[in-house]
């Protein structure tokens, strides 16, 4: 499936029909930018996601790629070194279909 022509997995929330926290957040986006981009309208499916996105400060902008890099490095290192993982195993709570 071509991702450029497929339907979105999550719908973009229409600011005119949004309710609650999503409505407030989308109004803040529009007030700040003069438009409400589809990415933020889609994030509004979960007000916590949109709020978290809008709440990122300058320091966190620097920290986010650092945390991602550390996690990627850790994963690659453990794969390359064949590290014996000694953390307790966590079982998925999701039931098999």
Short mmCIF file of N, CA, C and O in Angstrom, two decimals:
data_model
loop_
_atom_site.label_atom_id
_atom_site.label_comp_id
_atom_site.label_asym_id
_atom_site.label_seq_id
_atom_site.Cartn_x
_atom_site.Cartn_y
_atom_site.Cartn_z
N UNK A 1 0.85 -1.18 0.00
CA UNK A 1 0.00 0.00 0.00
C UNK A 1 0.89 1.24 0.00
O UNK A 1 1.84 1.33 0.77
N UNK A 2 0.57 2.18 -0.83
CA UNK A 2 1.33 3.42 -0.92
C UNK A 2 0.88 4.36 0.20
O UNK A 2 -0.27 4.77 0.25
N UNK A 3 1.80 4.74 1.13
CA UNK A 3 1.40 5.60 2.24
C UNK A 3 0.94 6.98 1.81
O UNK A 3 0.28 7.68 2.56
N UNK A 4 1.29 7.39 0.60
CA UNK A 4 0.88 8.71 0.13
C UNK A 4 -0.55 8.73 -0.39
O UNK A 4 -1.16 9.78 -0.51
N UNK A 5 -1.09 7.56 -0.72
CA UNK A 5 -2.45 7.52 -1.27
C UNK A 5 -3.41 6.76 -0.38
O UNK A 5 -4.59 6.67 -0.69
N UNK A 6 -2.95 6.18 0.72
CA UNK A 6 -3.84 5.43 1.59
C UNK A 6 -4.58 6.38 2.53
O UNK A 6 -4.19 7.52 2.73
N UNK A 7 -5.65 5.88 3.09
CA UNK A 7 -6.42 6.67 4.05
C UNK A 7 -5.66 6.76 5.36
O UNK A 7 -4.95 5.83 5.74
N UNK A 8 -5.83 7.86 6.09
CA UNK A 8 -5.17 7.97 7.39
C UNK A 8 -5.69 6.90 8.36
O UNK A 8 -6.86 6.53 8.33
N UNK A 9 -4.79 6.40 9.18
CA UNK A 9 -5.17 5.42 10.21
C UNK A 9 -6.00 6.10 11.29
O UNK A 9 -6.94 5.54 11.82
N UNK A 10 -5.60 7.32 11.65
CA UNK A 10 -6.34 8.11 12.64
C UNK A 10 -6.94 9.32 11.94
O UNK A 10 -6.25 9.98 11.15
N UNK A 11 -8.17 9.63 12.23
CA UNK A 11 -8.77 10.80 11.58
C UNK A 11 -8.26 12.10 12.21
O UNK A 11 -7.90 12.14 13.38
N UNK A 12 -8.21 13.15 11.41
CA UNK A 12 -7.90 14.47 11.92
C UNK A 12 -9.16 15.01 12.59
O UNK A 12 -10.24 14.98 12.01
N UNK A 13 -9.03 15.46 13.83
CA UNK A 13 -10.17 15.98 14.58
C UNK A 13 -10.55 17.35 14.02
O UNK A 13 -9.69 18.22 13.83
N UNK A 14 -11.81 17.53 13.73
CA UNK A 14 -12.31 18.81 13.23
C UNK A 14 -12.43 19.78 14.41
O UNK A 14 -13.20 19.51 15.34
N UNK A 15 -11.69 20.87 14.40
CA UNK A 15 -11.77 21.81 15.52
C UNK A 15 -13.19 22.32 15.78
O UNK A 15 -13.54 22.63 16.92
N UNK A 16 -14.01 22.39 14.73
CA UNK A 16 -15.38 22.89 14.88
C UNK A 16 -16.26 21.94 15.67
O UNK A 16 -17.24 22.36 16.29
N UNK A 17 -15.93 20.65 15.67
CA UNK A 17 -16.76 19.67 16.40
C UNK A 17 -16.02 19.05 17.58
O UNK A 17 -16.59 18.21 18.27
N UNK A 18 -14.77 19.47 17.82
CA UNK A 18 -14.01 18.93 18.95
C UNK A 18 -14.67 19.35 20.26
O UNK A 18 -15.38 20.35 20.34
N UNK A 19 -14.43 18.53 21.28
CA UNK A 19 -15.00 18.83 22.60
C UNK A 19 -13.91 18.75 23.66
O UNK A 19 -12.84 18.18 23.44
N UNK A 20 -14.21 19.29 24.82
CA UNK A 20 -13.34 19.16 25.98
C UNK A 20 -11.94 19.70 25.77
O UNK A 20 -11.73 20.74 25.14
N UNK A 21 -10.97 18.96 26.31
CA UNK A 21 -9.57 19.37 26.27
C UNK A 21 -9.06 19.49 24.83
O UNK A 21 -8.28 20.38 24.52
N UNK A 22 -9.50 18.58 23.95
CA UNK A 22 -9.09 18.65 22.54
C UNK A 22 -9.50 19.98 21.93
O UNK A 22 -8.72 20.61 21.21
N UNK A 23 -10.71 20.42 22.20
CA UNK A 23 -11.20 21.69 21.65
C UNK A 23 -10.33 22.84 22.15
O UNK A 23 -9.92 23.70 21.36
N UNK A 24 -10.02 22.85 23.44
CA UNK A 24 -9.20 23.92 24.02
C UNK A 24 -7.80 23.93 23.41
O UNK A 24 -7.25 24.99 23.09
N UNK A 25 -7.21 22.75 23.27
CA UNK A 25 -5.85 22.66 22.72
C UNK A 25 -5.80 23.08 21.26
O UNK A 25 -4.89 23.79 20.84
N UNK A 26 -6.80 22.65 20.49
CA UNK A 26 -6.84 23.03 19.08
C UNK A 26 -7.05 24.53 18.92
O UNK A 26 -6.48 25.15 18.02
N UNK A 27 -7.84 25.11 19.80
CA UNK A 27 -8.04 26.57 19.77
C UNK A 27 -6.71 27.28 20.07
O UNK A 27 -6.39 28.29 19.45
N UNK A 28 -5.93 26.73 21.00
CA UNK A 28 -4.63 27.32 21.34
C UNK A 28 -3.67 27.22 20.16
O UNK A 28 -2.92 28.16 19.88
N UNK A 29 -3.71 26.09 19.45
CA UNK A 29 -2.86 25.92 18.26
C UNK A 29 -3.23 26.97 17.22
O UNK A 29 -2.36 27.66 16.67
N UNK A 30 -4.51 27.11 16.96
CA UNK A 30 -4.96 28.06 15.95
C UNK A 30 -4.61 29.50 16.35
O UNK A 30 -4.18 30.30 15.51
N UNK A 31 -4.77 29.81 17.62
CA UNK A 31 -4.43 31.16 18.09
C UNK A 31 -2.94 31.45 17.93
O UNK A 31 -2.54 32.56 17.61
N UNK A 32 -2.12 30.43 18.12
CA UNK A 32 -0.67 30.60 18.03
C UNK A 32 -0.17 30.64 16.59
O UNK A 32 0.70 31.44 16.25
N UNK A 33 -0.72 29.77 15.74
CA UNK A 33 -0.20 29.62 14.38
C UNK A 33 -1.05 30.28 13.29
O UNK A 33 -0.59 30.47 12.17
N UNK A 34 -2.31 30.56 13.62
CA UNK A 34 -3.22 31.10 12.61
C UNK A 34 -3.84 30.01 11.74
O UNK A 34 -4.69 30.29 10.91
N UNK A 35 -3.40 28.79 11.90
CA UNK A 35 -3.95 27.61 11.22
C UNK A 35 -3.93 26.45 12.22
O UNK A 35 -3.31 26.55 13.28
N UNK A 36 -4.60 25.37 11.87
CA UNK A 36 -4.56 24.17 12.70
C UNK A 36 -4.08 23.03 11.82
O UNK A 36 -4.87 22.41 11.10
N UNK A 37 -2.76 22.75 11.83
CA UNK A 37 -2.20 21.72 10.96
C UNK A 37 -2.80 20.33 11.22
O UNK A 37 -3.17 20.00 12.35
N UNK A 38 -2.87 19.53 10.16
CA UNK A 38 -3.43 18.18 10.27
C UNK A 38 -2.70 17.34 11.31
O UNK A 38 -3.32 16.52 11.99
N UNK A 39 -1.37 17.49 11.44
CA UNK A 39 -0.65 16.69 12.43
C UNK A 39 -1.22 16.95 13.82
O UNK A 39 -1.46 16.01 14.59
N UNK A 40 -1.45 18.20 14.15
CA UNK A 40 -1.97 18.53 15.48
C UNK A 40 -3.43 18.15 15.61
O UNK A 40 -3.88 17.75 16.68
N UNK A 41 -4.18 18.25 14.51
CA UNK A 41 -5.58 17.81 14.54
C UNK A 41 -5.64 16.30 14.77
O UNK A 41 -6.52 15.80 15.48
N UNK A 42 -4.69 15.56 14.22
CA UNK A 42 -4.65 14.12 14.41
C UNK A 42 -4.20 13.79 15.83
O UNK A 42 -4.74 12.88 16.46
N UNK A 43 -3.24 14.54 16.35
CA UNK A 43 -2.81 14.34 17.74
C UNK A 43 -3.96 14.57 18.72
O UNK A 43 -3.97 13.99 19.80
N UNK A 44 -4.94 15.39 18.34
CA UNK A 44 -6.06 15.71 19.22
C UNK A 44 -6.96 14.51 19.49
O UNK A 44 -7.82 14.58 20.37
N UNK A 45 -6.75 13.38 18.78
CA UNK A 45 -7.48 12.16 19.14
C UNK A 45 -7.16 11.76 20.57
O UNK A 45 -7.96 11.10 21.23
N UNK A 46 -5.98 12.13 21.03
CA UNK A 46 -5.58 11.93 22.42
C UNK A 46 -5.13 13.28 22.96
O UNK A 46 -4.01 13.72 22.67
N UNK A 47 -5.96 13.94 23.74
CA UNK A 47 -5.56 15.24 24.26
C UNK A 47 -4.22 15.21 25.01
O UNK A 47 -3.46 16.16 24.95
N UNK A 48 -3.91 14.09 25.65
CA UNK A 48 -2.63 13.97 26.36
C UNK A 48 -1.46 14.06 25.38
O UNK A 48 -0.42 14.67 25.69
N UNK A 49 -1.59 13.47 24.20
CA UNK A 49 -0.52 13.54 23.19
C UNK A 49 -0.35 14.98 22.71
O UNK A 49 0.77 15.50 22.66
N UNK A 50 -1.44 15.63 22.34
CA UNK A 50 -1.34 17.00 21.84
C UNK A 50 -0.83 17.93 22.93
O UNK A 50 0.02 18.78 22.68
N UNK A 51 -1.31 17.78 24.14
CA UNK A 51 -0.85 18.62 25.25
C UNK A 51 0.64 18.42 25.49
O UNK A 51 1.39 19.37 25.67
N UNK A 52 1.09 17.15 25.47
CA UNK A 52 2.51 16.87 25.65
C UNK A 52 3.34 17.48 24.54
O UNK A 52 4.42 18.05 24.79
N UNK A 53 2.84 17.42 23.32
CA UNK A 53 3.56 17.99 22.18
C UNK A 53 3.68 19.51 22.33
O UNK A 53 4.72 20.10 22.08
N UNK A 54 2.59 20.14 22.75
CA UNK A 54 2.58 21.60 22.87
C UNK A 54 3.36 22.08 24.08
O UNK A 54 3.73 23.26 24.15
N UNK A 55 3.60 21.19 25.04
CA UNK A 55 4.25 21.58 26.29
C UNK A 55 5.76 21.40 26.28
O UNK A 55 6.41 21.61 27.30
N UNK A 56 6.33 21.00 25.15
CA UNK A 56 7.77 20.78 25.09
C UNK A 56 8.49 22.13 25.17
O UNK A 56 8.17 23.06 24.44
N UNK A 57 9.47 22.22 26.09
CA UNK A 57 10.23 23.47 26.22
C UNK A 57 11.59 23.34 25.55
O UNK A 57 11.95 22.28 25.05
N UNK A 58 12.36 24.39 25.54
CA UNK A 58 13.65 24.42 24.85
C UNK A 58 14.61 23.34 25.36
O UNK A 58 15.29 22.69 24.58
N UNK A 59 14.67 23.17 26.68
CA UNK A 59 15.56 22.15 27.24
C UNK A 59 15.16 20.75 26.79
O UNK A 59 16.01 19.92 26.48
N UNK A 60 13.86 20.49 26.78
CA UNK A 60 13.38 19.17 26.37
C UNK A 60 13.65 18.90 24.89
O UNK A 60 13.86 17.75 24.51
N UNK A 61 13.67 19.95 24.08
CA UNK A 61 13.99 19.77 22.67
C UNK A 61 15.39 19.18 22.53
O UNK A 61 15.66 18.33 21.69
N UNK A 62 16.30 19.60 23.38
CA UNK A 62 17.65 19.05 23.37
C UNK A 62 17.70 17.65 23.98
O UNK A 62 18.46 16.79 23.55
N UNK A 63 16.88 17.41 25.00
CA UNK A 63 16.91 16.13 25.71
C UNK A 63 16.29 14.99 24.90
O UNK A 63 16.77 13.85 24.99
N UNK A 64 15.27 15.27 24.14
CA UNK A 64 14.56 14.20 23.43
C UNK A 64 15.48 13.43 22.49
O UNK A 64 15.55 12.19 22.58
N UNK A 65 16.22 14.08 21.58
CA UNK A 65 17.11 13.29 20.72
C UNK A 65 18.22 12.59 21.51
O UNK A 65 18.67 11.51 21.12
N UNK A 66 18.63 13.17 22.63
CA UNK A 66 19.65 12.51 23.45
C UNK A 66 19.11 11.21 24.03
O UNK A 66 19.78 10.17 24.01
N UNK A 67 17.89 11.22 24.54
CA UNK A 67 17.28 10.00 25.08
C UNK A 67 17.08 8.95 23.99
O UNK A 67 17.33 7.77 24.22
N UNK A 68 16.63 9.39 22.84
CA UNK A 68 16.44 8.45 21.72
C UNK A 68 17.78 7.84 21.33
O UNK A 68 17.90 6.62 21.15
N UNK A 69 18.82 8.67 21.23
CA UNK A 69 20.15 8.17 20.86
C UNK A 69 20.67 7.16 21.87
O UNK A 69 21.25 6.13 21.50
N UNK A 70 20.47 7.43 23.15
CA UNK A 70 20.93 6.50 24.19
C UNK A 70 20.21 5.17 24.07
O UNK A 70 20.82 4.10 24.16
N UNK A 71 18.90 5.20 23.84
CA UNK A 71 18.14 3.95 23.70
C UNK A 71 18.55 3.17 22.47
O UNK A 71 18.70 1.95 22.51
N UNK A 72 18.76 3.87 21.35
CA UNK A 72 19.18 3.20 20.12
C UNK A 72 20.57 2.60 20.33
O UNK A 72 20.82 1.45 19.98
N UNK A 73 21.49 3.38 20.92
CA UNK A 73 22.83 2.88 21.18
C UNK A 73 22.78 1.63 22.05
O UNK A 73 23.45 0.63 21.77
N UNK A 74 22.00 1.68 23.12
CA UNK A 74 21.89 0.53 24.03
C UNK A 74 21.42 -0.71 23.28
O UNK A 74 21.97 -1.80 23.44
N UNK A 75 20.40 -0.55 22.45
CA UNK A 75 19.88 -1.69 21.70
C UNK A 75 20.91 -2.24 20.73
O UNK A 75 21.13 -3.45 20.65
N UNK A 76 21.56 -1.37 19.96
CA UNK A 76 22.59 -1.83 19.01
C UNK A 76 23.76 -2.48 19.74
O UNK A 76 24.29 -3.50 19.32
N UNK A 77 24.19 -1.87 20.84
CA UNK A 77 25.31 -2.43 21.59
C UNK A 77 24.98 -3.84 22.08
O UNK A 77 25.77 -4.77 21.92
N UNK A 78 23.80 -4.00 22.66
CA UNK A 78 23.42 -5.32 23.18
C UNK A 78 23.28 -6.34 22.06
O UNK A 78 23.64 -7.51 22.24
N UNK A 79 22.80 -5.93 20.90
CA UNK A 79 22.71 -6.85 19.76
C UNK A 79 24.11 -7.24 19.27
O UNK A 79 24.40 -8.40 19.02
N UNK A 80 25.00 -6.25 19.14
CA UNK A 80 26.35 -6.51 18.64
C UNK A 80 27.17 -7.34 19.63
O UNK A 80 27.92 -8.23 19.23
N UNK A 81 27.03 -7.05 20.91
CA UNK A 81 27.84 -7.74 21.92
C UNK A 81 27.21 -9.05 22.38
O UNK A 81 27.84 -9.81 23.11
N UNK A 82 25.97 -9.31 21.94
CA UNK A 82 25.22 -10.49 22.40
C UNK A 82 25.18 -10.54 23.92
O UNK A 82 25.39 -11.58 24.55
N UNK A 83 24.91 -9.39 24.51
CA UNK A 83 24.86 -9.25 25.96
C UNK A 83 23.81 -10.19 26.54
O UNK A 83 22.69 -10.29 26.01
N UNK A 84 24.16 -10.86 27.64
CA UNK A 84 23.19 -11.66 28.37
C UNK A 84 22.36 -10.68 29.20
O UNK A 84 22.88 -10.01 30.09
N UNK A 85 21.11 -10.57 28.86
CA UNK A 85 20.23 -9.60 29.52
C UNK A 85 19.84 -10.14 30.89
O UNK A 85 19.31 -11.25 31.00
N UNK A 86 20.12 -9.36 31.92
CA UNK A 86 19.82 -9.81 33.28
C UNK A 86 18.68 -9.04 33.93
O UNK A 86 18.42 -9.17 35.12
N UNK A 87 17.96 -8.23 33.12
CA UNK A 87 16.77 -7.59 33.64
C UNK A 87 15.67 -8.65 33.72
O UNK A 87 15.62 -9.56 32.90
N UNK A 88 14.75 -8.51 34.67
CA UNK A 88 13.64 -9.47 34.73
C UNK A 88 12.81 -9.41 33.45
O UNK A 88 12.56 -8.32 32.91
N UNK A 89 12.41 -10.56 32.96
CA UNK A 89 11.57 -10.62 31.77
C UNK A 89 10.17 -10.14 32.12
O UNK A 89 9.61 -10.51 33.15
N UNK A 90 9.61 -9.33 31.25
CA UNK A 90 8.26 -8.81 31.43
C UNK A 90 7.38 -9.43 30.38
O UNK A 90 7.66 -9.36 29.19
N UNK A 91 6.33 -10.07 30.80
CA UNK A 91 5.38 -10.70 29.89
C UNK A 91 4.34 -9.69 29.43
O UNK A 91 3.91 -8.83 30.21
N UNK A 92 3.95 -9.79 28.18
CA UNK A 92 2.90 -8.94 27.64
C UNK A 92 1.58 -9.27 28.31
O UNK A 92 1.28 -10.42 28.56
N UNK A 93 0.81 -8.24 28.60
CA UNK A 93 -0.51 -8.46 29.20
C UNK A 93 -1.58 -8.56 28.13
O UNK A 93 -2.72 -8.85 28.43
N UNK A 94 -1.20 -8.33 26.86
CA UNK A 94 -2.15 -8.41 25.75
C UNK A 94 -2.43 -9.87 25.45
O UNK A 94 -1.52 -10.67 25.31
N UNK A 95 -3.67 -10.20 25.30
CA UNK A 95 -4.07 -11.57 24.99
C UNK A 95 -3.89 -11.84 23.51
O UNK A 95 -4.13 -10.98 22.68
N UNK A 96 -3.45 -13.04 23.18
CA UNK A 96 -3.31 -13.43 21.78
C UNK A 96 -4.69 -13.52 21.14
O UNK A 96 -5.65 -13.97 21.76
N UNK A 97 -4.77 -13.10 19.89
CA UNK A 97 -6.08 -13.11 19.19
C UNK A 97 -6.42 -14.50 18.72
O UNK A 97 -5.67 -15.34 18.48
#
